[in-house]
XYZ file of C-alpha atoms in Angstrom:
386
model
C 65.502 103.055 81.894
C 65.698 101.951 85.299
C 67.616 105.025 86.323
C 65.810 107.705 89.322
C 67.612 110.533 91.298
C 66.261 111.705 94.626
C 67.943 114.295 96.616
C 68.383 113.967 100.963
C 69.659 115.622 103.251
C 72.808 114.700 106.022
C 70.605 112.937 107.643
C 69.389 110.960 104.485
C 65.984 112.496 104.803
C 64.515 112.657 101.167
C 63.946 116.040 100.201
C 61.654 115.831 97.671
C 60.433 114.451 94.085
C 62.746 112.491 92.466
C 64.295 114.983 90.099
C 62.619 114.301 86.132
C 64.024 116.350 83.349
C 67.716 115.621 83.538
C 69.470 115.213 80.222
C 73.145 112.638 81.254
C 73.883 110.426 83.935
C 77.535 110.319 84.106
C 79.147 108.114 87.647
C 81.418 105.919 88.536
C 82.533 103.639 91.422
C 85.963 102.492 92.434
C 87.274 100.271 94.453
C 88.457 101.384 97.838
C 87.884 104.501 96.426
C 85.359 107.269 96.805
C 83.890 106.826 94.007
C 82.231 110.037 91.887
C 79.693 111.557 88.965
C 77.802 114.346 88.215
C 74.326 114.935 86.785
C 72.847 117.125 84.227
C 69.180 119.261 84.865
C 67.057 122.014 83.715
C 67.772 125.471 86.122
C 64.025 124.803 87.849
C 63.045 126.811 90.557
C 61.760 122.805 92.193
C 65.344 121.123 91.603
C 67.562 124.525 92.617
C 65.003 123.988 95.308
C 66.737 120.652 96.197
C 70.104 121.705 95.436
C 71.636 123.133 98.499
C 75.375 122.463 100.229
C 74.894 119.529 102.698
C 72.448 117.763 100.698
C 73.689 114.256 98.654
C 72.190 112.268 95.950
C 70.797 108.886 95.314
C 71.096 107.148 92.066
C 68.882 104.471 91.863
C 69.389 101.792 89.265
C 66.323 99.004 88.637
C 65.886 100.205 92.268
C 68.527 98.818 94.715
C 71.207 102.254 95.039
C 73.544 102.080 91.803
C 75.531 105.437 94.362
C 74.878 107.406 97.375
C 76.858 110.264 98.558
C 77.350 114.131 99.624
C 77.174 117.211 96.737
C 80.779 118.385 96.327
C 79.103 121.141 93.502
C 75.634 121.157 93.928
C 74.733 123.742 91.521
C 76.893 125.061 88.606
C 74.514 127.645 86.620
C 74.408 128.683 83.003
C 72.388 130.277 81.497
C 72.547 132.793 77.439
C 69.829 134.366 75.678
C 71.992 132.863 72.871
C 72.612 129.299 73.355
C 70.811 128.636 76.580
C 67.170 130.486 76.776
C 64.299 129.664 79.662
C 65.486 128.460 83.001
C 69.246 127.275 81.564
C 70.254 124.303 82.641
C 72.424 123.149 86.116
C 75.437 120.417 86.498
C 75.621 119.131 90.004
C 79.114 116.817 90.822
C 78.507 114.322 93.640
C 80.519 111.473 95.061
C 80.111 108.614 96.949
C 79.865 108.047 100.949
C 83.522 107.376 101.175
C 84.960 110.901 100.004
C 84.233 112.375 103.894
C 85.622 109.175 104.970
C 88.340 110.484 102.941
C 88.216 114.010 104.813
C 89.816 112.687 107.833
C 93.628 111.723 108.962
C 95.103 109.163 111.171
C 94.932 110.950 114.885
C 98.355 108.948 117.224
C 95.775 109.707 120.071
C 92.476 109.798 118.643
C 90.524 109.794 122.234
C 92.552 113.171 122.582
C 91.883 116.671 121.590
C 93.848 117.790 119.091
C 95.655 120.004 120.768
C 96.798 117.031 123.098
C 98.405 114.977 120.598
C 101.572 113.606 121.543
C 105.243 114.629 119.622
C 106.617 111.254 118.042
C 103.937 109.014 118.721
C 102.153 106.582 116.477
C 98.776 104.937 116.140
C 100.380 100.892 115.951
C 98.026 98.037 116.139
C 99.619 94.705 115.657
C 99.388 91.371 114.418
C 96.345 91.658 114.060
C 92.806 90.640 111.718
C 92.905 93.197 108.844
C 89.133 93.732 108.398
C 89.374 94.754 112.328
C 92.226 96.903 111.813
C 90.436 99.050 109.158
C 87.134 98.892 111.611
C 89.259 100.348 114.236
C 90.768 103.253 112.220
C 87.665 104.225 110.336
C 85.565 103.437 113.827
C 87.872 106.104 116.103
C 88.500 108.880 113.192
C 84.901 109.432 112.203
C 82.714 106.655 113.366
C 80.586 106.302 117.071
C 83.964 106.019 118.199
C 85.570 109.036 116.982
C 85.495 112.039 119.262
C 82.423 114.254 119.102
C 83.297 116.533 116.040
C 84.971 114.290 114.330
C 81.639 112.335 113.941
C 79.712 112.079 110.431
C 76.285 112.262 110.788
C 74.253 108.915 110.581
C 77.721 106.970 109.914
C 77.907 103.589 111.317
C 79.593 100.510 111.913
C 78.456 97.434 108.883
C 78.143 93.819 110.582
C 81.325 92.312 110.848
C 82.452 90.691 107.784
C 84.907 87.662 109.088
C 87.094 88.558 106.041
C 90.912 89.373 105.991
C 93.895 87.958 106.949
C 96.617 88.879 109.895
C 98.861 92.310 109.172
C 100.189 95.353 111.482
C 99.553 99.482 110.682
C 102.160 102.295 111.638
C 100.236 105.636 111.447
C 100.962 109.324 111.583
C 98.573 111.980 110.849
C 97.955 109.885 106.783
C 95.461 110.454 104.940
C 92.287 107.948 106.442
C 91.530 106.548 103.395
C 95.693 105.878 102.272
C 95.643 103.994 105.386
C 92.769 101.553 105.000
C 93.670 100.678 101.601
C 97.546 99.644 102.681
C 96.098 97.664 105.581
C 93.371 95.774 102.737
C 96.340 95.229 100.260
C 98.569 93.594 103.490
C 95.545 92.034 104.709
C 94.557 89.488 102.236
C 93.170 92.651 98.897
C 89.915 93.136 100.972
C 87.469 95.542 100.309
C 85.286 98.233 101.704
C 82.824 100.598 101.273
C 79.328 102.417 102.616
C 75.767 101.124 102.092
C 72.959 103.785 102.368
C 70.183 101.484 104.706
C 67.394 102.593 106.155
C 68.938 105.720 107.931
C 72.593 105.287 108.359
C 75.549 105.136 106.089
C 77.436 101.394 106.517
C 80.703 101.234 106.106
C 82.307 97.535 106.333
C 84.549 95.136 104.258
C 84.064 92.419 102.244
C 85.764 89.858 100.387
C 86.150 90.105 96.551
C 84.711 87.492 95.046
C 86.522 84.650 92.130
C 84.489 85.425 89.265
C 85.698 83.580 86.559
C 83.790 81.214 85.430
C 80.386 82.966 85.602
C 80.973 86.439 84.920
C 83.109 86.591 81.352
C 83.197 88.995 78.903
C 83.705 88.658 74.637
C 82.187 89.127 71.653
C 81.056 85.258 71.003
C 78.091 85.800 74.773
C 77.629 89.154 73.003
C 77.716 91.166 75.646
C 81.286 93.635 74.597
C 80.779 96.002 72.666
C 84.673 96.936 72.962
C 88.079 96.673 74.581
C 91.316 98.106 74.447
C 94.059 95.784 76.233
C 97.294 97.117 77.756
C 99.637 95.208 79.205
C 103.141 96.853 80.470
C 106.201 96.142 82.929
C 106.420 95.947 86.051
C 107.749 99.364 88.145
C 108.698 97.185 90.722
C 110.452 93.997 91.111
C 112.658 94.921 94.220
C 111.502 96.363 97.069
C 113.997 97.484 98.960
C 113.546 98.871 102.009
C 115.734 100.964 104.271
C 114.545 101.502 107.865
C 114.817 104.935 109.521
C 118.289 106.069 111.539
C 118.986 104.187 114.415
C 119.168 106.121 117.981
C 122.729 107.671 119.052
C 124.206 104.692 121.134
C 122.635 102.308 118.698
C 123.934 100.656 115.671
C 123.049 99.286 112.907
C 119.893 100.153 109.779
C 117.069 98.097 109.656
C 116.768 96.510 105.708
C 114.056 94.493 104.206
C 113.587 93.704 100.849
C 110.694 92.225 99.259
C 110.589 90.403 95.353
C 108.091 88.912 92.662
C 109.969 86.723 91.922
C 108.134 85.749 88.649
C 108.036 88.892 87.615
C 112.003 89.824 87.337
C 111.804 86.535 85.746
C 109.519 86.892 83.051
C 110.364 90.709 82.090
C 113.345 92.056 84.048
C 114.443 93.324 87.774
C 113.224 96.789 88.638
C 114.364 98.069 92.290
C 112.319 100.251 94.152
C 113.860 102.148 97.531
C 111.507 103.099 100.166
C 112.563 104.856 103.060
C 110.962 102.846 105.859
C 108.551 105.244 108.678
C 109.995 102.781 111.241
C 113.324 102.039 112.608
C 113.085 98.268 112.549
C 110.935 95.335 111.009
C 109.834 94.742 114.677
C 105.935 95.081 113.988
C 106.005 94.088 110.399
C 106.008 97.787 109.172
C 109.490 98.234 106.703
C 108.250 94.254 105.765
C 104.986 96.076 104.870
C 106.154 99.344 103.030
C 107.451 96.306 100.512
C 104.915 94.377 99.758
C 102.406 97.535 98.900
C 105.011 98.306 96.024
C 105.107 95.044 95.534
C 102.050 95.439 94.729
C 101.437 98.483 93.095
C 104.323 98.157 90.463
C 103.351 94.472 89.651
C 102.727 94.501 85.975
C 99.327 96.075 85.038
C 97.054 94.563 82.809
C 94.724 97.224 81.939
C 90.852 96.493 81.055
C 88.855 99.288 79.375
C 85.449 97.656 78.434
C 82.160 98.287 77.069
C 79.581 96.039 78.402
C 76.339 95.591 77.563
C 73.774 94.167 80.697
C 72.214 91.432 79.731
C 69.788 89.063 81.775
C 72.163 86.660 83.407
C 74.705 88.734 83.967
C 74.467 92.950 85.011
C 77.418 94.966 86.480
C 76.334 95.585 89.941
C 74.405 92.962 90.833
C 76.058 90.081 89.364
C 78.841 91.298 89.660
C 80.756 94.646 91.694
C 84.038 96.678 92.566
C 86.666 93.970 93.024
C 85.879 90.498 91.704
C 87.665 88.820 89.691
C 86.087 88.431 86.139
C 87.802 86.496 82.701
C 87.654 89.193 79.739
C 88.118 87.198 76.719
C 90.219 88.754 73.957
C 89.729 88.765 69.769
C 93.179 87.158 69.473
C 92.266 84.378 71.458
C 93.750 85.522 75.404
C 91.913 86.008 78.122
C 92.201 88.151 80.837
C 91.254 87.594 84.690
C 92.185 90.366 87.115
C 89.907 92.722 89.643
C 87.598 95.210 88.586
C 88.861 98.498 89.569
C 85.877 100.683 88.052
C 82.235 100.783 87.099
C 81.216 103.713 85.116
C 77.668 104.366 84.454
C 76.387 106.740 81.389
C 73.061 106.984 80.621
C 70.701 110.055 79.232
C 66.682 109.532 78.700
C 67.575 109.843 74.486
C 70.173 106.613 74.714
C 69.818 104.328 77.490
C 73.316 103.317 79.680
C 76.038 102.359 78.620
C 78.056 100.613 81.122
C 82.543 100.729 81.508
C 84.261 98.527 83.509
C 88.664 98.923 84.213
C 89.816 95.789 85.070
C 93.380 95.364 86.244
C 96.458 95.423 88.329
C 95.575 98.093 92.026
C 97.245 100.739 89.300
C 95.463 100.342 86.457
C 93.577 103.201 85.343
C 92.538 105.535 82.485
C 95.266 108.137 83.824
C 97.298 109.573 81.721
C 101.000 108.701 82.874
C 102.405 112.417 84.593
C 98.358 112.104 86.507
C 100.020 108.585 87.661
C 103.321 109.647 88.597
C 102.015 112.808 90.742
C 99.595 110.169 92.456
C 102.895 108.359 92.928
C 104.729 111.224 94.293
C 102.233 111.896 96.863
C 102.174 108.610 98.504
C 105.843 108.292 98.890
C 105.856 112.768 100.753
C 103.041 111.886 102.504
C 105.250 109.238 103.854
C 107.552 111.527 104.661
C 105.661 114.023 105.933
C 103.981 111.659 108.744
C 107.686 110.647 110.031
């Protein structure tokens, strides 16, 4: 099995020998979201000495970094004279390096101190390439261009990829990654991620690839162990966006509509009201909110597949997050959509299992109540930042 686990400090300095004796690894990478995972280990002194607050875990698979990020729960220790004698066991939970970025909000005037933020001021970037906007927001809120106290250690911007289309953003005290995802969807469906190289964590954007011809999964190809497919009706085909109430003395209120005509014709019309965060659509803020709602409410095709790596098709090497792939269902239908998450499970005894989740932006294995809470959270966020 080609999995190796290393602990580093926040400055990416390796803290000891590779962790050995681990009994289970569970790690999930997510498209444009922080990944997460856990590892079960014997609680030996040499292991416990490395599991310290502020440290990070590197999951190396076949000599490449599969995932890397901070320990969120360094030690979840258990011992029992009846069930777990000896040194006991410890489970550590970790995220990837997008997690510290997710811990920032967008400041209206990022160069100023918190106590000097201006009332009724928004951070606004108009008619600019989506990659440029995302890089700028990340740089000024947690990168080298941020105020000293807000910078992430060993964090820098990756080289410019030259991806994305023109869009705009208007934000104030929103979760930084939520804003970046909105820009990424509206600016050409691009992706963003972190990667560790040398003594730096690099943040960059990229264009997902169309691999529908080469990254194919089917029973006949022998690389598909199981598949669960579900297609649902759209939750929004018509996003009806209303701008904020105009100032006293002005007339009229701006209304904007975003439409998925194809989905409405195939299924039925589903209207969603969106309370926009701008008074007018002069810089496209209201239109962007509508397009975001339509993208999230598209008729989701959810595919939970258990795949087997083959010499010609391997997760992380031949396809990755955001890539468009094809799954041939046993009843003759082929589904092509984006890879939303890749789930790696490994044990020394049974080897590796890789699960991929493919579908629309709202494709998820979460139950309906969890999805509803996530949607509610996004909408409340729009109100709180007005």
